[in-house]
Coordinates of C-alpha atoms and ligand atoms in Angstrom, one line a residue:
M188 CA -12.0 -30.0 69.9
S189 CA -12.3 -28.1 73.1
T190 CA -14.0 -25.2 73.2
T191 CA -13.3 -23.4 76.4
A192 CA -11.3 -19.8 76.6
A193 CA -7.6 -21.1 76.9
R194 CA -7.0 -22.5 73.8
E195 CA -4.0 -20.8 72.2
I196 CA -3.9 -20.7 68.3
R197 CA -1.1 -20.7 65.9
A198 CA -1.0 -20.3 62.4
P199 CA 0.5 -23.6 61.3
R200 CA 3.8 -22.7 59.2
G201 CA 5.4 -24.5 55.9
T202 CA 4.5 -26.2 52.8
E203 CA 2.7 -28.9 53.5
K204 CA -1.2 -27.9 52.8
T205 CA -3.8 -29.7 55.2
C206 CA -6.9 -28.5 52.7
A207 CA -7.2 -29.4 49.2
T208 CA -6.2 -26.0 47.8
W209 CA -3.7 -23.2 48.9
Q210 CA -6.6 -20.8 48.4
A211 CA -8.7 -22.4 51.5
E212 CA -5.4 -23.2 53.3
A213 CA -4.4 -19.6 53.3
A214 CA -8.1 -18.6 54.7
M215 CA -7.1 -21.1 57.5
R216 CA -4.0 -20.1 58.4
M217 CA -5.1 -16.5 58.1
L218 CA -8.0 -17.0 60.2
M219 CA -5.4 -18.8 62.9
N220 CA -3.3 -16.3 62.9
N221 CA -5.7 -13.4 63.4
L222 CA -6.0 -15.4 66.9
D223 CA -2.4 -15.5 67.5
P224 CA -1.8 -14.2 70.8
Q225 CA 1.1 -12.1 69.2
V226 CA -1.4 -10.3 67.0
A227 CA -4.9 -10.0 68.6
E228 CA -6.0 -8.4 71.5
R229 CA -7.9 -10.8 73.4
P230 CA -7.5 -14.2 71.6
E231 CA -9.6 -15.9 74.6
D232 CA -12.8 -13.8 73.3
L233 CA -11.8 -14.5 69.5
V234 CA -11.4 -10.4 69.5
V235 CA -8.6 -9.4 67.0
Y236 CA -8.9 -5.8 67.5
G237 CA -10.9 -2.4 67.7
G238 CA -12.5 -3.5 71.1
R239 CA -15.3 -6.1 69.6
G240 CA -13.8 -7.1 66.5
K241 CA -14.1 -10.8 66.5
A242 CA -12.3 -13.4 64.0
A243 CA -15.5 -15.8 64.5
R244 CA -18.7 -15.8 66.4
S245 CA -17.6 -18.6 69.1
W246 CA -15.3 -21.0 69.4
E247 CA -17.7 -23.4 67.9
A248 CA -18.3 -21.6 64.4
F249 CA -14.4 -21.3 64.3
D250 CA -13.8 -25.0 64.6
A251 CA -16.8 -25.3 61.8
I252 CA -14.9 -22.7 59.7
V253 CA -11.3 -24.9 60.0
A254 CA -13.2 -28.3 59.5
T255 CA -15.1 -27.1 56.3
L256 CA -12.0 -25.3 55.1
K257 CA -10.2 -28.6 55.0
R258 CA -12.7 -30.9 53.6
M259 CA -14.1 -28.4 50.9
K260 CA -13.1 -29.6 47.3
A261 CA -11.0 -27.1 44.8
D262 CA -14.6 -26.0 43.1
E263 CA -16.3 -25.3 46.5
T264 CA -16.9 -22.1 48.2
L265 CA -17.9 -21.4 51.7
L266 CA -20.2 -18.5 53.1
V267 CA -19.7 -16.7 56.2
Q268 CA -21.9 -14.6 57.5
S269 CA -21.1 -12.5 60.6
G270 CA -18.5 -14.8 61.6
K271 CA -20.6 -17.9 61.2
P272 CA -20.1 -20.7 58.3
V273 CA -23.6 -21.1 57.1
G274 CA -23.2 -23.2 53.7
V275 CA -21.1 -24.7 51.3
V276 CA -21.9 -24.2 47.5
T277 CA -20.6 -25.6 44.4
T278 CA -18.5 -22.9 42.3
H279 CA -15.8 -23.0 39.9
E280 CA -11.9 -23.2 40.7
D281 CA -11.5 -19.3 39.6
A282 CA -14.5 -18.7 42.2
P283 CA -13.4 -17.7 45.8
R284 CA -13.1 -19.9 48.5
V285 CA -15.1 -17.9 51.1
L286 CA -17.6 -14.9 50.8
I287 CA -18.4 -13.2 53.6
A288 CA -20.6 -10.5 55.0
N289 CA -20.4 -9.1 58.4
S290 CA -22.7 -7.1 61.0
N291 CA -24.8 -5.5 57.9
L292 CA -27.9 -4.5 60.1
G293 CA -30.1 -1.9 58.4
I294 CA -4.7 -1.2 60.2
L295 CA 0.6 0.2 60.6
Q296 CA 1.3 1.7 57.2
G297 CA -1.6 3.4 56.5
T298 CA -0.5 5.5 59.4
Y299 CA 2.9 6.0 58.2
E300 CA 1.5 7.1 54.8
T301 CA -1.0 9.7 57.1
F302 CA 1.6 11.0 59.2
A303 CA 4.3 11.2 56.3
E304 CA 1.5 13.4 54.0
A305 CA 0.8 15.5 57.1
G306 CA 4.6 16.5 57.4
V307 CA 4.9 17.1 53.7
L308 CA 1.7 19.4 53.3
N309 CA 2.3 20.9 56.4
F310 CA 5.8 21.9 57.2
K311 CA 7.7 22.9 54.0
E312 CA 10.7 23.5 55.5
N313 CA 11.1 20.0 55.8
A314 CA 11.0 19.1 52.1
G315 CA 13.4 16.9 50.8
N316 CA 14.4 16.1 54.5
E317 CA 16.3 12.7 54.2
A318 CA 15.0 11.7 57.9
G319 CA 11.3 12.4 57.5
S320 CA 8.8 15.0 57.1
L321 CA 7.9 15.4 61.1
V322 CA 11.6 16.1 62.1
G323 CA 11.7 18.5 65.1
K324 CA 8.0 18.3 65.4
L325 CA 5.5 17.1 68.2
C326 CA 2.9 15.0 67.5
V327 CA 0.7 14.4 70.3
T328 CA -2.2 11.8 70.2
G329 CA -4.0 8.9 72.2
G330 CA -5.0 5.2 72.0
C331 CA -2.1 2.9 71.7
G332 CA -4.3 0.0 70.9
G333 CA -4.2 -2.6 68.3
M334 CA -4.4 0.0 65.4
G335 CA -3.5 3.0 67.8
G336 CA 0.0 1.1 68.4
A337 CA 1.1 2.3 65.1
Q338 CA 1.2 6.0 65.9
P339 CA 4.4 6.4 67.6
L340 CA 6.4 4.5 65.1
S341 CA 4.7 5.7 62.2
V342 CA 5.7 9.2 63.6
T343 CA 9.4 8.0 64.3
L344 CA 10.0 6.5 61.0
N345 CA 9.0 10.0 59.9
G346 CA 11.4 11.5 62.0
G347 CA 9.0 13.1 64.5
T348 CA 8.8 13.1 68.5
C349 CA 5.5 11.5 69.5
L350 CA 3.6 11.8 72.6
I351 CA 1.1 9.3 73.3
A352 CA -1.4 8.6 76.2
D353 CA -3.1 5.6 77.0
V354 CA -5.8 4.7 80.2
D355 CA -4.8 1.2 79.8
L356 CA -0.7 0.6 80.9
T357 CA -0.7 -2.9 79.4
R358 CA -1.5 -1.8 75.8
L359 CA 1.6 1.0 76.2
Q360 CA 3.6 -2.1 77.9
R361 CA 3.1 -4.3 74.7
R362 CA 4.0 -1.9 72.1
L363 CA 7.0 -0.9 74.2
D364 CA 7.9 -4.4 74.3
D365 CA 7.3 -4.8 70.4
N366 CA 9.7 -1.6 69.7
Y367 CA 6.6 0.4 68.5
L368 CA 7.3 2.5 71.3
D369 CA 10.5 3.9 72.6
E370 CA 9.8 5.2 76.6
L371 CA 7.2 5.5 78.8
A372 CA 7.2 8.5 81.2
D373 CA 6.0 8.6 84.9
G374 CA 3.2 10.9 84.9
I375 CA 1.6 13.7 82.8
D376 CA 3.6 16.5 83.5
A377 CA 6.9 14.7 82.9
S378 CA 5.6 13.1 79.8
I379 CA 5.2 16.8 78.5
D380 CA 8.6 18.2 79.4
R381 CA 10.3 14.9 77.9
A382 CA 8.4 15.4 74.5
V383 CA 9.1 19.3 74.1
Q384 CA 12.7 18.7 74.6
A385 CA 13.2 15.5 72.3
A386 CA 11.1 17.7 69.5
K387 CA 13.5 20.4 70.1
N388 CA 16.7 18.5 69.8
K389 CA 14.9 16.7 66.6
E390 CA 15.1 13.5 68.5
A391 CA 13.2 10.7 66.7
V392 CA 11.8 9.1 69.8
S393 CA 8.3 8.3 71.4
I394 CA 7.0 8.6 74.6
G395 CA 4.3 7.0 76.3
V396 CA 2.0 8.0 79.3
E397 CA -0.4 6.1 81.4
A398 CA -3.3 8.8 81.2
N399 CA -6.5 9.7 79.9
A400 CA -6.4 11.7 76.3
V401 CA -8.4 14.3 78.2
D402 CA -6.1 15.1 80.9
L403 CA -2.8 15.0 78.6
L404 CA -4.5 17.9 76.4
A405 CA -5.8 19.7 79.4
R406 CA -2.7 20.1 80.7
M407 CA -1.0 21.0 77.9
I408 CA -3.5 23.7 77.5
E409 CA -2.8 24.9 80.9
R410 CA 0.6 25.2 80.1
D411 CA 0.2 26.7 76.9
I412 CA 2.0 24.1 74.9
T413 CA 0.9 23.7 71.5
P414 CA 1.6 20.5 69.7
D415 CA 2.6 20.4 65.8
V416 CA 0.3 17.7 65.1
L417 CA -2.8 16.5 67.1
T418 CA -4.9 13.6 66.3
D419 CA -6.7 10.5 68.5
Q420 CA -7.1 6.7 68.2
T421 CA -9.3 6.0 71.2
S422 CA -11.7 3.5 70.6
A423 CA -14.3 6.1 70.4
H424 CA -16.4 4.2 67.7
D425 CA -17.6 2.4 70.9
A426 CA -18.9 4.6 73.6
L427 CA -19.4 1.9 76.2
V428 CA -17.0 -1.1 75.1
G429 CA -14.1 0.9 73.7
Y430 CA -14.0 4.8 74.8
V431 CA -12.8 5.3 78.7
P432 CA -14.1 8.5 80.3
T433 CA -12.3 11.0 82.8
G434 CA -12.4 10.9 86.6
V435 CA -12.3 6.8 87.1
T436 CA -9.3 4.4 86.6
F437 CA -9.4 2.0 83.9
E438 CA -10.0 -0.6 87.1
E439 CA -13.0 1.6 88.1
A440 CA -14.1 2.1 84.4
R441 CA -14.1 -1.7 84.5
V442 CA -16.5 -2.1 87.0
L443 CA -18.5 0.9 86.0
R444 CA -19.2 -0.3 82.7
E445 CA -20.6 -4.0 84.2
S446 CA -22.6 -2.1 86.8
D447 CA -24.3 0.9 85.1
P448 CA -23.8 0.7 81.3
D449 CA -26.2 3.8 81.0
E450 CA -24.1 5.9 83.2
Y451 CA -21.1 4.8 81.7
V452 CA -22.4 5.7 78.3
R453 CA -23.2 9.6 79.8
R454 CA -19.7 10.2 81.3
S455 CA -17.7 8.6 78.1
M456 CA -19.8 10.9 75.5
D457 CA -19.3 13.7 77.9
T458 CA -15.2 13.1 78.4
M459 CA -15.7 12.3 74.0
E460 CA -17.3 16.0 73.9
Q461 CA -14.5 17.6 76.4
H462 CA -11.8 15.7 74.2
V463 CA -12.9 17.4 70.7
R464 CA -13.3 20.8 72.6
H465 CA -9.8 20.4 73.8
M466 CA -8.4 19.7 70.5
V467 CA -10.3 22.3 68.8
T468 CA -8.7 24.8 71.3
L469 CA -5.2 23.6 70.1
Q470 CA -6.1 23.8 66.6
K471 CA -6.8 27.6 67.1
R472 CA -3.6 27.9 68.8
G473 CA -1.9 26.3 65.3
A474 CA -1.8 22.8 65.8
V475 CA -2.3 20.7 62.9
T476 CA -5.3 18.7 63.7
F477 CA -6.7 15.8 62.4
D478 CA -9.4 13.1 63.0
Y479 CA -7.9 9.4 62.9
G480 CA -11.2 7.6 61.6
N481 CA -12.4 6.5 65.0
N482 CA -15.7 8.9 65.0
L483 CA -14.5 10.9 68.2
R484 CA -16.2 14.1 66.2
Q485 CA -19.6 12.9 65.6
R486 CA -19.6 11.7 69.4
A487 CA -19.0 15.4 70.2
L488 CA -21.8 16.3 67.7
D489 CA -24.3 14.2 69.3
N490 CA -23.4 15.8 72.5
G491 CA -24.5 18.9 71.9
Y492 CA -20.7 20.3 70.7
E493 CA -22.0 22.2 67.3
D494 CA -18.1 22.9 66.2
A495 CA -17.3 19.3 66.8
F496 CA -16.2 19.3 63.0
A497 CA -14.0 22.2 62.9
F498 CA -11.1 19.8 61.7
P499 CA -11.0 17.7 59.0
G500 CA -10.7 13.7 58.9
F501 CA -7.4 12.3 57.9
V502 CA -8.7 11.1 54.4
P503 CA -9.8 14.1 53.0
A504 CA -6.7 15.8 54.4
Y505 CA -4.0 13.7 53.2
I506 CA -5.5 10.5 52.1
R507 CA -7.4 11.2 49.0
P508 CA -5.2 12.6 47.0
Q509 CA -3.7 9.0 46.8
F510 CA -6.7 7.0 46.8
C511 CA -7.4 9.2 43.2
L512 CA -4.3 6.8 41.8
G513 CA -5.5 4.0 43.3
R514 CA -3.2 3.8 45.6
G515 CA -3.9 2.2 49.1
P516 CA -2.9 -0.4 51.3
F517 CA -1.3 -3.2 49.9
R518 CA 0.0 -6.4 52.2
W519 CA 1.2 -9.6 51.9
V520 CA 1.7 -12.7 54.2
A521 CA 4.6 -15.2 54.1
L522 CA 2.7 -19.0 54.5
S523 CA 5.6 -20.8 55.2
G524 CA 6.3 -18.4 58.3
D525 CA 10.0 -17.8 57.4
P526 CA 10.8 -14.0 57.7
K527 CA 13.3 -14.9 54.6
D528 CA 10.5 -15.1 52.3
I529 CA 9.5 -11.4 53.4
Y530 CA 12.9 -10.2 52.9
V531 CA 13.0 -11.8 49.3
T532 CA 9.7 -10.0 48.5
D533 CA 11.3 -6.9 50.0
Y534 CA 14.3 -6.9 48.0
E535 CA 12.5 -7.9 44.7
L536 CA 10.1 -4.8 45.4
L537 CA 12.9 -2.1 46.1
K538 CA 14.3 -3.5 42.2
M539 CA 10.8 -3.3 40.9
F540 CA 10.0 0.2 42.0
P541 CA 13.9 2.2 42.0
A542 CA 13.8 5.2 44.4
E543 CA 15.7 7.2 42.1
A544 CA 12.5 7.1 39.5
G545 CA 11.0 9.7 41.6
A546 CA 11.9 13.2 42.9
P547 CA 13.1 13.3 46.8
G548 CA 9.5 13.2 48.5
S549 CA 8.1 10.9 45.8
Y550 CA 5.9 8.3 46.4
N551 CA 8.8 5.8 45.4
A552 CA 11.1 7.3 47.7
R553 CA 8.7 7.0 50.4
L554 CA 8.3 3.1 49.8
H555 CA 12.2 2.9 50.1
R556 CA 12.2 4.6 53.8
W557 CA 9.2 2.8 54.2
I558 CA 10.8 -0.7 53.5
L559 CA 14.3 0.0 54.7
G560 CA 12.8 1.3 58.1
C561 CA 11.4 -2.1 58.4
H562 CA 14.8 -3.5 58.5
A563 CA 17.4 -3.4 61.3
N564 CA 20.1 -4.2 59.3
P565 CA 18.8 -2.3 55.7
D566 CA 22.5 -2.6 54.0
A567 CA 22.2 -6.8 54.6
L568 CA 18.6 -6.3 52.4
L569 CA 20.1 -4.1 49.8
A570 CA 23.0 -6.0 48.9
G571 CA 20.2 -9.5 48.7
D572 CA 22.4 -10.9 51.9
F573 CA 19.0 -12.6 53.2
E574 CA 20.8 -14.5 56.0
N575 CA 21.8 -11.2 57.8
C576 CA 18.6 -9.8 57.4
A577 CA 16.4 -8.7 60.6
P578 CA 13.6 -7.4 61.6
R579 CA 13.8 -3.9 63.4
F580 CA 10.6 -4.4 65.0
A581 CA 9.0 -8.0 65.9
F582 CA 6.9 -10.0 63.0
Q583 CA 3.2 -10.4 64.5
G584 CA 2.0 -14.0 64.0
L585 CA 2.8 -15.2 60.0
P586 CA 5.6 -12.7 58.8
S587 CA 3.8 -10.4 56.9
R588 CA 4.9 -6.9 55.0
I589 CA 2.6 -4.0 54.0
C590 CA 3.2 -0.8 51.7
W591 CA 1.2 1.7 49.3
I592 CA 1.0 0.9 45.9
G593 CA -1.5 2.1 42.9
L594 CA -3.3 1.0 40.1
G595 CA -0.7 -0.6 37.6
E596 CA 1.7 -1.2 40.1
R597 CA -0.3 -3.9 42.7
D598 CA -0.7 -6.5 39.6
K599 CA 3.0 -6.3 38.7
A600 CA 4.1 -6.8 42.4
G601 CA 1.5 -9.3 42.9
V602 CA 2.7 -11.2 39.4
M603 CA 5.7 -11.3 40.7
F604 CA 5.4 -12.6 44.3
N605 CA 4.1 -15.6 42.1
W606 CA 6.9 -16.1 39.9
L607 CA 8.8 -16.0 43.5
V608 CA 6.9 -19.0 44.2
R609 CA 6.7 -20.8 41.2
D610 CA 10.7 -20.5 40.9
G611 CA 11.3 -21.7 44.5
K612 CA 12.5 -18.3 46.0
V613 CA 10.1 -18.1 48.4
S614 CA 9.6 -21.5 50.1
A615 CA 5.4 -21.7 50.2
P616 CA 2.2 -19.4 48.7
I617 CA 2.5 -15.6 49.5
V618 CA -1.5 -14.3 50.1
I619 CA -2.0 -11.1 49.1
G620 CA -4.6 -8.9 50.6
R621 CA -5.6 -5.3 51.5
D622 CA -7.0 -3.1 54.5
H623 CA -10.9 -2.1 54.2
L624 CA -9.6 1.5 53.9
D625 CA -8.9 1.4 50.3
C626 CA -9.8 3.8 47.0
G627 CA -12.8 1.5 46.1
S628 CA -14.4 0.0 48.8
V629 CA -15.6 1.9 51.4
A630 CA -18.8 3.6 51.9
S631 CA -17.8 5.6 55.3
P632 CA -18.9 9.2 55.4
N633 CA -17.1 10.2 58.6
R634 CA -13.8 8.7 57.3
E635 CA -12.9 7.3 53.8
T636 CA -15.2 9.2 52.0
E637 CA -16.0 12.1 54.0
A638 CA -16.6 15.4 52.0
M639 CA -16.5 13.7 48.3
K640 CA -16.8 16.5 45.8
D641 CA -20.1 15.5 44.4
G642 CA -21.6 14.8 47.9
T643 CA -22.1 10.8 47.7
D644 CA -20.3 10.2 51.0
A645 CA -22.8 7.6 52.0
V646 CA -23.3 5.9 48.5
S647 CA -22.7 1.9 49.0
D648 CA -23.3 0.9 45.8
W649 CA -19.1 1.6 45.6
P650 CA -18.3 -1.1 48.2
L651 CA -21.2 -3.4 46.8
L652 CA -19.5 -2.9 43.3
N653 CA -16.0 -3.8 44.7
A654 CA -17.0 -7.0 46.2
M655 CA -18.7 -8.3 42.8
V656 CA -16.0 -7.1 40.8
N657 CA -13.3 -9.2 43.0
V658 CA -15.6 -12.2 43.1
A659 CA -16.0 -12.1 39.3
S660 CA -12.0 -11.4 39.4
G661 CA -11.3 -14.6 40.9
A662 CA -10.4 -13.6 44.5
S663 CA -9.6 -16.3 46.7
W664 CA -12.1 -14.9 49.5
V665 CA -14.3 -11.8 49.5
S666 CA -15.7 -10.3 52.3
F667 CA -18.6 -7.2 52.7
H668 CA -19.0 -5.4 56.1
H669 CA -20.8 -3.1 58.2
G670 CA -19.2 -0.6 60.9
G671 CA -15.4 -1.0 60.4
G672 CA -13.6 2.0 61.9
V673 CA -16.2 3.9 62.8
G674 CA -18.7 1.8 64.0
I675 CA -22.1 0.4 63.2
G676 CA -24.1 2.7 61.2
F677 CA -21.5 4.8 59.9
S678 CA -19.5 2.6 57.3
Q679 CA -19.8 -0.3 54.3
H680 CA -16.8 -1.6 53.0
A681 CA -15.4 -4.5 51.0
G682 CA -12.4 -6.7 51.6
Q683 CA -10.6 -9.2 49.1
V684 CA -7.7 -11.3 49.4
V685 CA -5.7 -13.4 46.6
V686 CA -3.4 -16.2 47.0
A687 CA 0.1 -16.2 44.9
D688 CA 0.4 -20.3 45.0
G689 CA 3.0 -20.2 42.2
T690 CA 0.3 -21.8 39.1
D691 CA -0.3 -20.0 36.3
K692 CA -3.9 -20.0 37.3
A693 CA -3.1 -18.1 40.3
E694 CA -1.3 -15.7 37.9
A695 CA -4.3 -15.1 36.2
R696 CA -6.2 -14.2 38.9
V697 CA -3.8 -12.4 40.8
R698 CA -3.4 -10.2 37.5
R699 CA -7.2 -9.7 37.2
V700 CA -8.2 -8.9 41.0
L701 CA -4.8 -6.5 41.6
T702 CA -5.7 -4.6 38.3
N703 CA -9.5 -4.8 39.0
D704 CA -10.1 -3.7 42.9
P705 CA -7.7 -0.9 42.3
M706 CA -9.0 0.3 39.4
M707 CA -12.8 0.9 41.3
G708 CA -10.8 3.7 43.2
V709 CA -10.0 5.6 39.7
F710 CA -13.6 4.8 38.6
R711 CA -14.8 6.1 42.1
H712 CA -12.7 9.3 42.3
V713 CA -13.3 9.8 38.4
D714 CA -17.0 9.8 38.9
A715 CA -17.3 11.9 41.5
G716 CA -14.9 14.7 39.7
Y717 CA -11.4 14.7 41.2
E718 CA -8.7 15.9 38.6
E719 CA -6.4 13.5 40.1
A720 CA -8.3 10.8 39.1
E721 CA -8.7 12.0 35.9
G722 CA -5.3 12.1 35.2
C723 CA -4.5 8.5 36.1
M724 CA -7.4 7.3 33.5
R725 CA -5.7 9.0 30.9
D726 CA -2.4 7.8 32.0
Q727 CA -3.4 4.2 32.6
D728 CA -5.7 3.8 29.7
V729 CA -8.6 3.5 32.4
D730 CA -12.2 2.5 30.7
I731 CA -14.9 4.7 31.7
P732 CA -18.0 4.8 29.5
M733 CA -19.2 8.3 30.0
R734 CA -16.0 9.9 29.8
Ligands
LIG1539 P1 -8.3 -0.4 70.5 O1 -9.6 -0.9 71.4 O2 -7.6 -1.6 70.2 O3 -7.6 0.4 71.2 C1 -8.0 1.4 72.0 C2 -7.0 2.4 73.2 O4 -7.9 3.4 73.3 C3 -7.4 1.1 74.1 O5 -5.8 1.0 74.3 C4 -7.7 2.1 75.3 O6 -7.3 1.6 76.5 C5 -7.5 3.4 74.8 N1 -8.4 4.6 75.7 C6 -10.3 4.4 75.5 N2 -10.3 5.7 75.9 C7 -9.0 6.0 76.1 C8 -9.0 7.9 76.8 N3 -10.1 8.7 76.9 N4 -7.7 8.1 76.8 C9 -7.1 7.3 76.3 N5 -6.9 6.3 76.3 C10 -8.2 5.4 75.5 O7 -8.6 0.0 69.1 P2 -7.9 0.3 68.0 O8 -8.0 -1.0 66.9 O9 -6.5 0.8 68.1 O10 -8.8 1.4 67.0 C11 -8.9 2.9 68.0 C12 -9.6 3.4 67.1 O11 -9.5 3.4 65.8 C13 -10.9 2.9 66.4 O12 -12.3 3.7 67.1 C14 -11.0 2.2 65.2 O13 -12.3 2.3 65.0 C15 -10.2 3.6 64.7 N6 -9.8 3.0 63.6 C16 -9.0 3.9 62.9 C17 -8.5 3.0 61.7 C18 -7.9 4.1 60.5 O14 -7.7 3.8 59.5 N7 -7.4 5.6 60.9 C19 -8.0 1.8 61.2 C20 -8.8 1.1 62.2 C21 -9.3 2.1 63.3

């Protein structure tokens, strides 16, 4: 097979597998799906997102992983070390088919949940508002890339107005094409005028502007305009390959990065310091301000700005209460490639978790608004008329869905998906995974585990235990990584994926994995002294020895 940069990868679709097991087939298709041009940021360089996060170490490594998955027997497990396949061992049929460790040197729906919670906690006047908790609110942010591109849609799904800056016009254009972003404004002032007016009119609309985020904030300060909500998702975790300093165009930045990397990093750090200073100024003027997991505050602190941590990270501010209940980003993919399979799972999920089971604004009601918000024709979904369902925004790569559900819910949903496969209601197996940003799988002191009650922010025994629990429970593949989201030195985290292929064995694995994995979040937060987690422990009969 060719190993040149011009290759275009797309996962096979359909019900025929080329590997011995659906678990290995799923691993292969998901690896390929990561490099689908609809999904990856720079597929030619194997880069999926985050500036330099790669699907495999090299094209040779990619080919070797695929070839190995195809030849592996049902009781074998492949080991992948930082994107390179390094060995195959004989295990057993319930063991993971792949084990992964990345970079261990010494995220749309999570965004929706974060903005929803920001609205619920800060804007009481929107309580119970069917259109969302951000109606009439101006939300300003930067970075419209792989993850950051979810922000405009997440704000509008919650009823708000979003103004987003990116230095790279192609990133904004891509989100415009995908219907994640609604409009492009011509210049900073025009974008501010449009956004302020739209918020006044209570328009759920997102406006992109080609600009450095720092320049946008500087101008807002000058014009004395304060957003209601302020955050940022430029790739600040990487001062060289991610973040772009002010004073240079995007193209000039690219040239400077190559010709004088030290000077580039110096300018980048200065801009990040300025960026955080502006955010703190706007916070003091009344903007609800939070760090969106890119380590921007740490960079500003490193550059000498002592007040850099004046605003909180998004996890302690809006996500931790959900982590205490084992809630987090549950997601699944239809290996058939047929969007109808996802509509079927959507329909069954809404039946399984009825909106009326909770008060307006409850987690179930939020789940319904989210799933229905993903559909261009929600009435067809509610009627179970799958032929007439259509996505509101295009699927990227294999059809997939994500939603936040918790301990006691994820296993039910997973087993139900397995039954849908078994009964032929969906046409091929379903792959179930989650984000690394989850309740019990991460040690990341500037993000998921920032400001833990008991000071255990940096204890990475938890993600290690999480990985081991998932191995023991029979996940289809398990990974352990270093550096996700906030950069090397700032996080360690574990991931798991389990395949529902309709068999009884898969049902047992799905039930175990999707119970034990979120339970790690309850263990972790009970141990750290969170009352919400204690409540969940009692409600769900979670076995914690010293309680
Ligand atoms: P990305 O590299 O795909 O996109 C970053 C975007 O920021 C690019 O489009 C780039 O042009 C733009 N940019 C860089 N500097 C800029 C500046 N000064 N002004 C305006 N635009 C600028 O990265 P991504 O995948 O979107 O992730 C963004 C950040 O969020 C990363 O630091 C990542 O680690 C972090 N992250 C957070 C979460 C989370 O859950 N909160 C999840 C994943 C990633």
